[in-house]
Short mmCIF file of C-alpha atoms and ligand atoms in Angstrom, two decimals:
data_model
loop_
_atom_site.label_atom_id
_atom_site.label_comp_id
_atom_site.label_asym_id
_atom_site.label_seq_id
_atom_site.Cartn_x
_atom_site.Cartn_y
_atom_site.Cartn_z
CA MET H 115 -20.85 -0.70 23.87
CA LYS H 116 -20.65 3.04 24.49
CA THR H 117 -21.75 5.18 21.52
CA VAL H 118 -20.44 8.63 20.59
CA GLU H 119 -22.35 10.62 17.94
CA THR H 120 -20.92 13.39 15.79
CA ASP H 121 -21.82 15.38 12.66
CA ARG H 122 -18.18 15.18 11.59
CA ILE H 123 -16.95 13.09 8.65
CA VAL H 124 -14.98 10.17 10.08
CA ILE H 125 -11.72 9.37 8.28
CA VAL H 126 -9.90 6.16 9.16
CA GLY H 127 -6.16 6.52 8.50
CA ALA H 128 -3.74 9.43 8.60
CA GLY H 129 -1.47 8.70 5.67
CA LEU H 130 -1.46 10.62 2.41
CA GLY H 131 -5.08 9.85 1.46
CA GLY H 132 -6.53 10.66 4.89
CA LEU H 133 -4.69 13.96 5.39
CA TYR H 134 -5.21 15.16 1.82
CA ALA H 135 -8.93 14.30 1.93
CA ALA H 136 -9.34 16.04 5.29
CA LEU H 137 -7.85 19.23 3.81
CA ALA H 138 -10.02 18.94 0.70
CA LEU H 139 -13.12 18.56 2.92
CA ALA H 140 -12.44 21.74 4.91
CA PRO H 141 -14.43 23.59 6.19
CA HIS H 142 -16.52 20.46 6.66
CA PRO H 143 -15.71 19.22 10.17
CA VAL H 144 -13.66 16.04 10.09
CA VAL H 145 -12.34 13.64 12.70
CA ILE H 146 -9.35 11.49 11.73
CA VAL H 147 -8.79 8.15 13.47
CA SER H 148 -4.99 7.79 13.58
CA PRO H 149 -3.32 4.80 15.27
CA GLU H 150 -0.12 6.78 15.84
CA THR H 151 0.97 10.35 16.33
CA LEU H 152 0.64 12.04 12.93
CA GLY H 153 3.58 11.25 10.69
CA GLU H 154 4.53 8.04 12.45
CA GLY H 155 3.75 4.57 11.14
CA SER H 156 2.16 5.53 7.81
CA SER H 157 3.30 3.75 4.66
CA SER H 158 2.99 6.98 2.69
CA ALA H 159 5.65 8.64 4.83
CA TRP H 160 8.00 5.76 4.01
CA ALA H 161 7.56 6.08 0.25
CA GLN H 162 10.96 6.89 -1.18
CA GLY H 163 10.43 7.27 -4.91
CA GLY H 164 7.77 9.93 -5.19
CA VAL H 165 4.70 10.69 -7.25
CA ALA H 166 4.46 9.65 -10.90
CA ALA H 167 3.22 12.50 -13.11
CA ALA H 168 3.87 13.47 -16.72
CA MET H 169 5.59 16.80 -15.97
CA ALA H 170 8.25 16.76 -18.72
CA GLU H 171 7.45 18.52 -21.97
CA ALA H 172 8.08 15.42 -24.06
CA ASP H 173 5.95 13.27 -21.75
CA SER H 174 2.16 13.05 -21.68
CA PRO H 175 -0.66 11.63 -19.53
CA GLU H 176 -1.42 9.30 -22.47
CA ALA H 177 2.12 7.84 -22.31
CA HIS H 178 1.84 7.52 -18.52
CA ALA H 179 -1.52 5.75 -18.84
CA ALA H 180 -0.11 3.44 -21.52
CA ASP H 181 2.77 2.40 -19.21
CA THR H 182 0.31 1.87 -16.34
CA ILE H 183 -1.89 -0.34 -18.52
CA ARG H 184 1.01 -2.34 -20.00
CA VAL H 185 2.59 -3.06 -16.62
CA GLY H 186 -0.78 -3.99 -15.05
CA ALA H 187 -0.79 -7.20 -17.14
CA GLY H 188 -4.13 -6.92 -18.90
CA ILE H 189 -6.50 -5.94 -16.10
CA VAL H 190 -6.00 -2.21 -15.55
CA ASP H 191 -9.23 -0.24 -15.96
CA ALA H 192 -8.22 2.00 -18.89
CA ALA H 193 -10.75 4.70 -18.00
CA VAL H 194 -9.32 4.94 -14.47
CA ALA H 195 -5.74 5.05 -15.82
CA LYS H 196 -6.78 7.87 -18.18
CA PHE H 197 -8.32 10.19 -15.61
CA VAL H 198 -5.75 9.48 -12.88
CA THR H 199 -2.82 10.26 -15.16
CA GLU H 200 -4.60 13.35 -16.53
CA ASP H 201 -5.13 14.61 -12.99
CA ALA H 202 -1.53 14.01 -11.88
CA ARG H 203 -0.07 17.38 -12.86
CA ALA H 204 -2.73 19.34 -10.93
CA HIS H 205 -1.93 17.42 -7.75
CA ILE H 206 1.81 18.02 -8.06
CA LEU H 207 1.12 21.75 -8.42
CA GLY H 208 -1.31 21.53 -5.50
CA LEU H 209 1.22 19.79 -3.25
CA THR H 210 3.81 22.38 -4.24
CA ASP H 211 1.39 25.12 -3.13
CA LEU H 212 0.86 23.27 0.13
CA GLY H 213 4.59 23.53 0.79
CA THR H 214 6.12 20.24 -0.43
CA PRO H 215 9.74 21.03 -1.31
CA PHE H 216 9.99 18.98 -4.51
CA ASP H 217 13.44 18.90 -6.12
CA ARG H 218 13.49 21.66 -8.75
CA THR H 219 15.71 22.43 -11.73
CA SER H 220 17.44 25.78 -12.17
CA ASP H 221 14.73 26.87 -14.63
CA GLY H 222 11.89 26.11 -12.18
CA GLY H 223 10.95 22.68 -13.55
CA TYR H 224 10.71 19.51 -11.50
CA VAL H 225 13.64 17.08 -11.17
CA LEU H 226 12.26 13.77 -12.39
CA SER H 227 13.49 10.29 -11.44
CA ARG H 228 13.33 7.28 -13.70
CA GLU H 229 11.76 4.15 -12.24
CA ALA H 230 11.20 0.71 -13.69
CA ALA H 231 8.86 0.28 -16.65
CA HIS H 232 8.24 4.01 -17.06
CA GLY H 233 8.92 5.15 -20.63
CA PHE H 234 10.06 8.52 -19.25
CA ALA H 235 11.71 9.94 -16.18
CA ARG H 236 8.44 11.03 -14.54
CA VAL H 237 8.69 10.56 -10.80
CA VAL H 238 8.55 13.87 -8.93
CA ARG H 239 10.82 13.59 -5.90
CA VAL H 240 12.21 15.26 -2.80
CA LYS H 241 15.94 15.01 -1.99
CA GLY H 242 16.23 11.74 -3.91
CA ASP H 243 14.44 9.38 -1.54
CA GLN H 244 12.50 11.65 0.83
CA ALA H 245 9.28 12.25 -1.09
CA GLY H 246 6.81 10.42 1.17
CA ALA H 247 8.20 11.92 4.36
CA ALA H 248 8.34 15.46 2.92
CA ILE H 249 4.81 15.37 1.48
CA ILE H 250 3.37 14.04 4.73
CA LYS H 251 5.27 16.67 6.72
CA SER H 252 3.82 19.49 4.64
CA LEU H 253 0.28 18.07 4.93
CA ILE H 254 0.58 17.60 8.70
CA GLN H 255 1.48 21.26 9.04
CA LYS H 256 -1.67 22.27 7.14
CA VAL H 257 -3.85 19.79 9.04
CA ARG H 258 -2.59 21.09 12.39
CA ASP H 259 -3.39 24.63 11.24
CA CYS H 260 -6.93 23.74 10.15
CA ASP H 261 -9.44 24.22 12.95
CA THR H 262 -12.13 22.05 11.37
CA ILE H 263 -9.89 18.95 11.41
CA GLN H 264 -9.67 16.97 14.63
CA VAL H 265 -7.17 14.12 14.92
CA LEU H 266 -7.68 11.30 17.41
CA GLU H 267 -4.04 10.21 17.73
CA GLY H 268 -3.48 6.78 19.28
CA THR H 269 -6.87 5.47 18.14
CA MET H 270 -7.60 2.64 15.74
CA ALA H 271 -10.66 1.27 13.96
CA LEU H 272 -11.76 -2.29 14.63
CA ALA H 273 -15.14 -2.97 13.10
CA LEU H 274 -17.93 -1.41 11.05
CA ASP H 275 -21.66 -1.32 11.76
CA VAL H 276 -23.81 -1.79 8.69
CA THR H 277 -27.55 -1.22 8.59
CA GLU H 278 -29.51 -2.02 5.44
CA GLY H 279 -26.33 -2.03 3.37
CA ALA H 280 -24.99 1.30 4.60
CA LEU H 281 -22.32 2.14 7.15
CA THR H 282 -23.72 3.55 10.37
CA GLY H 283 -20.77 3.43 12.76
CA ILE H 284 -17.15 2.49 13.37
CA HIS H 285 -15.85 0.75 16.47
CA VAL H 286 -12.66 2.42 17.67
CA GLN H 287 -10.29 1.72 20.50
CA ASN H 288 -7.17 3.15 22.03
CA SER H 289 -4.29 1.66 20.04
CA GLY H 290 -1.63 1.66 22.77
CA PRO H 291 -0.24 -1.55 24.27
CA ASP H 292 -3.13 -1.58 26.78
CA ARG H 293 -5.97 -1.56 24.30
CA SER H 294 -9.18 0.03 25.55
CA ALA H 295 -12.66 -1.42 25.21
CA PRO H 296 -14.18 -0.47 21.84
CA VAL H 297 -16.44 2.57 21.49
CA ARG H 298 -18.93 3.03 18.65
CA LEU H 299 -18.34 6.27 16.76
CA ARG H 300 -21.24 7.41 14.58
CA GLY H 301 -20.42 10.13 12.06
CA ALA H 302 -22.02 11.87 9.10
CA ALA H 303 -20.08 9.83 6.52
CA TYR H 304 -17.04 7.56 6.49
CA LEU H 305 -13.82 7.51 4.49
CA ILE H 306 -11.38 4.63 4.86
CA ALA H 307 -7.89 5.82 3.95
CA GLY H 308 -5.91 3.16 5.77
CA GLY H 309 -2.93 1.16 4.60
CA GLY H 310 -2.55 -2.12 2.77
CA SER H 311 -1.39 -5.55 3.79
CA GLY H 312 2.41 -5.65 3.54
CA GLY H 313 2.88 -6.41 7.25
CA LEU H 314 0.85 -9.60 6.88
CA PHE H 315 4.04 -11.02 5.39
CA ALA H 316 7.15 -11.87 7.42
CA LEU H 317 9.34 -10.00 4.96
CA THR H 318 7.97 -6.53 4.21
CA THR H 319 8.99 -2.95 3.53
CA ASN H 320 5.80 -1.61 5.18
CA PRO H 321 5.50 -0.34 8.72
CA GLN H 322 4.84 -3.54 10.66
CA ARG H 323 1.48 -2.35 12.01
CA ILE H 324 0.05 -2.22 8.47
CA GLN H 325 -1.27 -5.79 8.48
CA GLY H 326 -4.38 -5.73 6.32
CA GLN H 327 -6.61 -4.62 9.21
CA VAL H 328 -8.75 -2.06 7.39
CA ILE H 329 -9.37 -4.22 4.33
CA GLY H 330 -10.28 -7.10 6.65
CA MET H 331 -12.55 -4.86 8.70
CA ALA H 332 -14.49 -3.78 5.59
CA ALA H 333 -14.62 -7.35 4.27
CA ARG H 334 -16.05 -8.55 7.59
CA ALA H 335 -18.78 -5.92 7.21
CA GLY H 336 -19.65 -7.34 3.78
CA ALA H 337 -17.81 -4.97 1.43
CA ILE H 338 -16.83 -6.35 -1.97
CA ILE H 339 -13.08 -6.92 -2.21
CA ALA H 340 -11.29 -6.69 -5.57
CA ASP H 341 -8.01 -8.19 -6.81
CA ALA H 342 -7.00 -9.50 -3.37
CA GLU H 343 -4.49 -11.98 -4.80
CA PHE H 344 -2.30 -9.24 -6.28
CA VAL H 345 0.40 -8.32 -3.78
CA GLN H 346 3.45 -6.50 -5.09
CA PHE H 347 6.87 -7.58 -3.89
CA HIS H 348 9.63 -4.99 -4.08
CA PRO H 349 12.86 -6.44 -5.48
CA THR H 350 15.26 -4.33 -3.49
CA ALA H 351 14.35 -4.49 0.16
CA ILE H 352 17.67 -4.26 2.00
CA ASP H 353 18.30 -7.77 3.31
CA VAL H 354 19.90 -7.25 6.70
CA GLY H 355 17.49 -9.26 8.88
CA LYS H 356 15.47 -6.19 9.91
CA ASP H 357 11.70 -6.24 10.34
CA PRO H 358 10.47 -4.29 8.47
CA ALA H 359 13.19 -4.36 5.84
CA PRO H 360 14.49 -0.92 4.81
CA LEU H 361 13.92 -0.05 1.15
CA ALA H 362 16.48 0.76 -1.52
CA THR H 363 14.40 2.83 -3.92
CA GLU H 364 13.93 1.76 -7.51
CA ALA H 365 15.16 5.23 -8.49
CA LEU H 366 18.67 3.90 -7.81
CA ARG H 367 18.24 1.49 -10.71
CA GLY H 368 16.91 4.42 -12.70
CA GLU H 369 20.29 6.08 -12.02
CA GLY H 370 22.09 3.02 -13.40
CA ALA H 371 22.59 0.83 -10.31
CA THR H 372 22.76 -2.84 -11.26
CA LEU H 373 21.73 -6.11 -9.70
CA ILE H 374 24.50 -8.62 -9.24
CA ASN H 375 24.87 -11.87 -7.33
CA ALA H 376 27.63 -13.32 -5.20
CA ASP H 377 29.31 -14.64 -8.40
CA GLY H 378 29.37 -11.09 -9.76
CA ASP H 379 26.81 -11.93 -12.50
CA ARG H 380 24.50 -9.14 -13.59
CA PHE H 381 21.62 -11.59 -13.65
CA MET H 382 18.79 -9.38 -15.01
CA LEU H 383 20.60 -9.09 -18.37
CA GLY H 384 19.53 -12.61 -19.30
CA ILE H 385 15.96 -12.16 -18.09
CA HIS H 386 14.50 -9.06 -19.77
CA PRO H 387 15.64 -6.57 -22.44
CA ASP H 388 15.19 -3.73 -19.91
CA ALA H 389 17.33 -5.64 -17.38
CA GLU H 390 17.07 -3.92 -13.96
CA LEU H 391 14.36 -1.59 -15.27
CA ALA H 392 12.02 -4.40 -16.26
CA PRO H 393 8.55 -4.32 -14.66
CA ARG H 394 8.74 -4.76 -10.91
CA ASP H 395 7.13 -8.23 -10.83
CA ILE H 396 9.77 -9.60 -13.19
CA VAL H 397 12.69 -8.14 -11.24
CA ALA H 398 11.19 -9.27 -7.90
CA ARG H 399 10.79 -12.84 -9.16
CA GLU H 400 14.37 -13.03 -10.34
CA VAL H 401 15.71 -11.56 -7.10
CA PHE H 402 13.59 -14.17 -5.27
CA ASN H 403 14.97 -16.96 -7.51
CA GLN H 404 18.54 -15.81 -6.84
CA THR H 405 17.87 -15.84 -3.09
CA GLN H 406 16.31 -19.30 -3.28
CA ALA H 407 19.33 -20.55 -5.23
CA GLY H 408 21.63 -19.21 -2.50
CA LYS H 409 23.21 -16.71 -4.88
CA ARG H 410 22.87 -13.67 -2.62
CA PRO H 411 21.43 -10.92 -4.88
CA MET H 412 22.84 -7.43 -4.33
CA LEU H 413 22.18 -3.92 -5.60
CA ASP H 414 25.40 -2.37 -6.82
CA THR H 415 25.35 1.43 -6.79
CA ARG H 416 29.13 1.84 -6.82
CA ALA H 417 29.73 2.62 -10.49
CA ALA H 418 26.50 4.56 -11.02
CA LEU H 419 26.67 6.77 -7.93
CA GLY H 420 29.78 6.04 -5.88
CA PRO H 421 30.06 8.42 -2.90
CA ARG H 422 27.38 10.69 -4.42
CA ILE H 423 24.76 8.28 -3.03
CA LYS H 424 25.31 9.83 0.41
CA ASP H 425 24.00 13.23 -0.69
CA LEU H 426 21.54 12.05 -3.29
CA TYR H 427 19.82 9.22 -1.36
CA PRO H 428 20.16 9.96 2.36
CA ALA H 429 17.51 7.48 3.60
CA VAL H 430 19.03 4.53 1.73
CA THR H 431 22.53 5.55 2.82
CA GLU H 432 21.46 5.83 6.44
CA ALA H 433 19.75 2.40 6.37
CA CYS H 434 22.90 0.87 4.89
CA LEU H 435 25.32 2.55 7.29
CA GLN H 436 23.22 1.50 10.30
CA ASN H 437 23.71 -2.07 9.14
CA GLY H 438 27.43 -1.88 8.48
CA ILE H 439 27.20 -1.41 4.71
CA ASP H 440 28.86 1.53 2.99
CA PRO H 441 26.95 1.78 -0.31
CA ALA H 442 29.76 3.86 -1.83
CA THR H 443 32.07 0.87 -1.56
CA ASP H 444 29.90 -2.21 -0.90
CA PRO H 445 27.05 -3.77 -2.89
CA ILE H 446 23.79 -3.78 -0.89
CA PRO H 447 22.25 -7.23 -0.14
CA VAL H 448 18.62 -7.31 -1.27
CA ALA H 449 15.55 -9.53 -1.13
CA ALA H 450 12.01 -9.41 -2.54
CA ALA H 451 9.64 -8.20 0.18
CA ALA H 452 5.89 -7.52 0.34
CA HIS H 453 5.52 -3.85 -0.53
CA TYR H 454 2.09 -2.88 -1.88
CA HIS H 455 -1.34 -4.50 -2.09
CA MET H 456 -2.92 -3.87 -5.48
CA GLY H 457 -6.13 -5.44 -4.17
CA GLY H 458 -8.42 -3.99 -1.57
CA ILE H 459 -11.91 -2.63 -0.99
CA ALA H 460 -13.55 -2.35 -4.41
CA THR H 461 -14.50 1.20 -5.32
CA ASN H 462 -16.26 2.81 -8.26
CA ALA H 463 -15.00 5.86 -10.17
CA ALA H 464 -16.35 8.09 -7.38
CA GLY H 465 -14.38 6.23 -4.69
CA GLN H 466 -17.53 4.65 -3.23
CA SER H 467 -17.40 1.12 -1.86
CA SER H 468 -20.22 -1.41 -2.19
CA LEU H 469 -21.42 -0.29 1.27
CA GLY H 470 -23.50 2.88 1.41
CA ASN H 471 -21.93 5.97 3.02
CA LEU H 472 -18.41 4.46 2.82
CA TRP H 473 -15.77 5.97 0.56
CA VAL H 474 -12.27 4.51 0.25
CA CYS H 475 -8.96 5.89 -1.05
CA GLY H 476 -5.29 4.93 -0.97
CA GLU H 477 -3.77 1.50 -0.63
CA ALA H 478 -6.80 -0.04 1.10
CA SER H 479 -8.86 0.62 -2.03
CA ALA H 480 -8.91 -1.24 -5.32
CA THR H 481 -9.85 1.30 -7.97
CA GLY H 482 -8.70 -0.64 -11.02
CA LEU H 483 -5.63 1.56 -11.59
CA HIS H 484 -2.96 -0.99 -10.73
CA GLY H 485 -4.23 -4.20 -12.30
CA ALA H 486 -1.97 -7.13 -11.49
CA ASN H 487 1.18 -5.08 -11.02
CA ARG H 488 1.40 -1.44 -9.96
CA LEU H 489 3.62 0.92 -11.92
CA ALA H 490 6.18 2.47 -9.58
CA SER H 491 5.11 5.67 -7.82
CA ASN H 492 1.51 5.36 -9.01
CA GLY H 493 0.52 4.53 -5.41
CA LEU H 494 0.88 8.03 -3.97
CA LEU H 495 -0.67 9.44 -7.14
CA GLU H 496 -3.75 7.25 -6.80
CA ALA H 497 -4.11 8.24 -3.13
CA LEU H 498 -4.06 11.94 -4.07
CA VAL H 499 -6.51 11.65 -6.94
CA TYR H 500 -9.04 9.53 -5.07
CA ALA H 501 -8.75 11.45 -1.80
CA ARG H 502 -9.94 14.51 -3.71
CA ILE H 503 -12.66 12.56 -5.55
CA CYS H 504 -13.93 11.04 -2.28
CA ALA H 505 -13.95 14.44 -0.57
CA GLU H 506 -15.95 15.94 -3.44
CA GLY H 507 -18.41 13.03 -3.35
CA ILE H 508 -18.90 13.32 0.40
CA MET H 509 -19.44 17.09 0.18
CA LYS H 510 -22.12 16.61 -2.48
CA VAL H 511 -24.14 14.34 -0.18
CA HIS H 512 -23.37 15.95 3.17
CA PRO H 513 -23.64 19.73 3.38
CA VAL H 514 -21.28 21.50 5.77
CA LYS H 515 -22.55 21.47 9.37
CA GLN H 516 -20.94 22.83 12.49
CA ALA H 517 -19.78 20.06 14.84
CA PRO H 518 -17.92 20.32 18.11
CA PRO H 519 -14.83 18.14 18.64
CA VAL H 520 -15.46 14.49 19.41
CA ALA H 521 -14.73 13.52 23.02
CA ILE H 522 -14.21 9.84 23.75
CA ALA H 523 -13.35 8.59 27.23
CA PHE H 524 -11.79 5.21 26.59
CA GLU H 525 -12.03 2.60 29.33
CA ALA H 526 -9.94 -0.50 29.92
CA GLY H 527 -11.08 -3.84 28.50
CA GLY H 528 -9.68 -4.23 24.96
CA LYS H 529 -8.08 -7.37 23.61
CA VAL H 530 -4.53 -7.47 22.28
CA PRO H 531 -3.28 -9.78 19.50
CA ASP H 532 -0.98 -12.54 20.68
CA ALA H 533 2.45 -11.85 19.17
CA ALA H 534 3.00 -15.56 18.49
CA VAL H 535 -0.24 -15.76 16.48
CA VAL H 536 0.72 -12.72 14.40
CA THR H 537 4.24 -14.08 13.81
CA ALA H 538 2.86 -17.43 12.65
CA LEU H 539 0.37 -15.71 10.35
CA ARG H 540 3.10 -13.62 8.76
CA ARG H 541 5.33 -16.70 8.37
CA THR H 542 2.71 -18.74 6.56
CA MET H 543 1.92 -15.80 4.26
CA THR H 544 5.55 -15.39 3.24
CA ASP H 545 6.17 -19.13 2.92
CA ASN H 546 2.97 -20.06 1.09
CA VAL H 547 1.42 -16.92 -0.41
CA GLY H 548 4.64 -15.14 -1.37
CA VAL H 549 6.42 -14.42 -4.65
CA VAL H 550 5.80 -17.89 -6.15
CA ARG H 551 2.65 -19.81 -5.22
CA THR H 552 1.36 -23.36 -5.64
CA GLN H 553 -1.96 -25.03 -4.95
CA SER H 554 -0.54 -27.12 -2.10
CA GLY H 555 1.10 -24.10 -0.46
CA LEU H 556 -2.08 -22.01 -0.73
CA LEU H 557 -4.19 -24.77 0.79
CA ARG H 558 -1.66 -25.05 3.63
CA ALA H 559 -1.87 -21.29 4.17
CA LEU H 560 -5.68 -21.38 4.32
CA ARG H 561 -5.58 -24.13 6.93
CA ASP H 562 -2.95 -22.26 8.95
CA ILE H 563 -4.97 -19.04 8.82
CA ALA H 564 -8.12 -20.87 9.99
CA ALA H 565 -6.25 -22.36 12.96
CA LEU H 566 -4.65 -19.04 13.92
CA GLU H 567 -7.97 -17.23 13.66
CA ALA H 568 -9.62 -19.85 15.89
CA ALA H 569 -6.89 -19.29 18.49
CA GLN H 570 -7.88 -15.61 18.86
CA SER H 571 -11.39 -15.31 17.48
CA ASP H 572 -12.30 -12.89 20.28
CA VAL H 573 -9.68 -10.33 19.15
CA PRO H 574 -11.10 -8.11 16.38
CA ASP H 575 -7.65 -7.03 15.22
CA VAL H 576 -6.65 -10.66 14.62
CA MET H 577 -9.98 -11.38 12.91
CA ASN H 578 -9.36 -8.44 10.57
CA MET H 579 -5.83 -9.61 9.71
CA CYS H 580 -7.00 -13.18 9.16
CA ALA H 581 -9.86 -11.96 6.96
CA THR H 582 -7.42 -10.20 4.63
CA ALA H 583 -4.98 -13.12 4.71
CA THR H 584 -7.86 -15.45 3.78
CA LEU H 585 -8.92 -13.20 0.92
CA ILE H 586 -5.37 -13.05 -0.48
CA ALA H 587 -4.78 -16.82 -0.22
CA ALA H 588 -8.25 -17.76 -1.51
CA GLY H 589 -7.91 -15.31 -4.41
CA ALA H 590 -4.50 -16.76 -5.26
CA LEU H 591 -5.90 -20.30 -5.14
CA THR H 592 -8.81 -19.40 -7.39
CA ARG H 593 -6.69 -17.63 -10.01
CA GLU H 594 -5.22 -20.58 -11.88
CA GLU H 595 -2.85 -18.58 -14.08
CA SER H 596 0.23 -16.41 -13.64
CA ARG H 597 -0.41 -12.70 -14.17
CA GLY H 598 1.65 -9.75 -13.02
CA ALA H 599 2.66 -10.13 -9.40
CA HIS H 600 0.60 -13.31 -9.01
CA GLU H 601 2.88 -16.21 -10.02
CA ARG H 602 1.61 -19.78 -9.83
CA ALA H 603 4.41 -22.33 -10.34
CA ASP H 604 1.70 -24.87 -11.21
CA PHE H 605 -0.04 -22.54 -13.71
CA PRO H 606 2.88 -20.64 -15.25
CA ASP H 607 0.99 -19.13 -18.23
CA ARG H 608 -1.34 -16.22 -18.44
CA HIS H 609 -4.86 -17.06 -19.59
CA ALA H 610 -5.40 -16.08 -23.21
CA GLY H 611 -7.82 -13.32 -24.11
CA VAL H 612 -9.15 -10.53 -21.98
CA GLY H 613 -8.08 -10.80 -18.36
CA HIS H 614 -10.54 -10.27 -15.57
CA ARG H 615 -10.31 -8.53 -12.24
CA SER H 616 -11.49 -10.57 -9.29
CA MET H 617 -14.43 -9.40 -7.19
CA THR H 618 -15.29 -11.38 -4.12
CA THR H 619 -16.60 -11.29 -0.59
CA LEU H 620 -15.21 -12.65 2.64
CA ALA H 621 -18.11 -15.13 2.76
CA LYS H 622 -16.92 -16.68 -0.52
CA ALA H 623 -13.29 -16.78 0.60
CA LEU H 624 -14.29 -18.40 3.90
CA ALA H 625 -16.27 -21.07 2.03
CA LEU H 626 -13.11 -21.91 0.09
CA ARG H 627 -11.13 -21.97 3.32
CA SER H 628 -13.62 -24.37 4.95
CA GLN H 629 -13.30 -26.63 1.93
CA ALA H 630 -9.50 -26.53 2.23
CA CYS H 631 -9.74 -27.48 5.90
CA LYS H 632 -12.03 -30.45 5.12
CA GLU H 633 -9.59 -31.75 2.50
CA THR H 634 -6.75 -32.20 5.03
C1 LIG V 890 10.55 2.85 -4.71
O1 LIG V 890 10.96 3.96 -4.46
O2 LIG V 890 11.24 1.96 -5.18
C2 LIG V 890 9.13 2.53 -4.38
C3 LIG V 890 8.24 3.34 -5.18
C4 LIG V 890 6.90 2.72 -5.21
O3 LIG V 890 6.70 1.65 -4.61
O4 LIG V 890 6.03 3.26 -5.87
#
């Protein structure tokens, strides 16, 4: 394999964490590996709600941390929740300085949305549902203006080289339809800031390309993976047969929108005292149950917003109108869809993984902030806080050095995933590792994943996806309780006492998978 050497810091991923870290690292030379043109295909840019931060006078980081811990169902790392929520305000002010046009009040404060399970309206937003896109746009502008940041657009990471427990290189290839042969890129240090795993499921709100590749890539290199079984399903993906499913932000329920079914019943009233604003796992499960029962769950914004939805939530309105739904007059059909992976590459408080010279931030990481169920709009916040922490950690170890831009001449010869294999993988994940899980379904999923992996074991991208799928299914099989977003129909109760996070390796998950295959 061809090798390219550079003194630049290599960042994998060009969503919120990657761009923000690159800016924090300046003037240290950085090269960002970005599968698409900047701004396209990143989950962060699709985030509608915004960034959770205690900005209101009556609110406090302590209250924000308490909500994060309560919703995380017993396994949030309280120390992480404390410093992330304390840091939130500084990042909102920082993003404002970088040009993000947050919605502001007439007296200069921030307009704050209410989302489920928050004790306060504390989600800082842009034009209702445009936060992710607007933040990413302002960061791209700064990144393009920064001459120490190089972006390799149309390039993706495939594999990691590890020597004596430390990362020494990343295999990259051209990400277009004609994949190139991989090239080894050796940098000064490495930051993974890639996406999660939503696209591993047939029904998802994530950009479809986000299919657990970076978590799988790190797991295949031996990194410890935490909390893999905890996948968050969003209750109000717009159910119009689109892949990915457009999102109807939770902020709509914060405005008073209700969930009804085809019989007109407001079904959350009988489920939780906070009804539609119950924690996300509870709402997602009930929406799933309604769908399974053929009751057609719908989000009704008519009384709460009426025609105002068109100005206040343009992305949701647009998605509805494109699918023949006028949200001012029609309830919006919804379904529970894979939305956010709480699990990922285990990191310590400094954002370091178990592999030397590898830092991780954003959805691919598992810092301990989210526990078994992420509090709404804590995802972007975590990416901001840890991107800065990782950048500071890297700068401590690697002094600034001049480095010319990286030049890679890609050549033909890469392998492309078979669309039928990927479709089958996504189907088994949704059918067997979805909102409600059972032992028999999880064993079936593990066998399916093994067979699909064997069909394309020479395609690194497929191996990475299957690694993450295996970790999720094996983690779900091992956790014989229901906790947060992980619901086992055969183990409906939460274990008593102190909950534990899961820490595992791909080797352990594969051993479980082999066992499942033998038991057929
Ligand atoms: C939403 O706007 O409903 C999603 C926010 C989030 O997932 O944090």
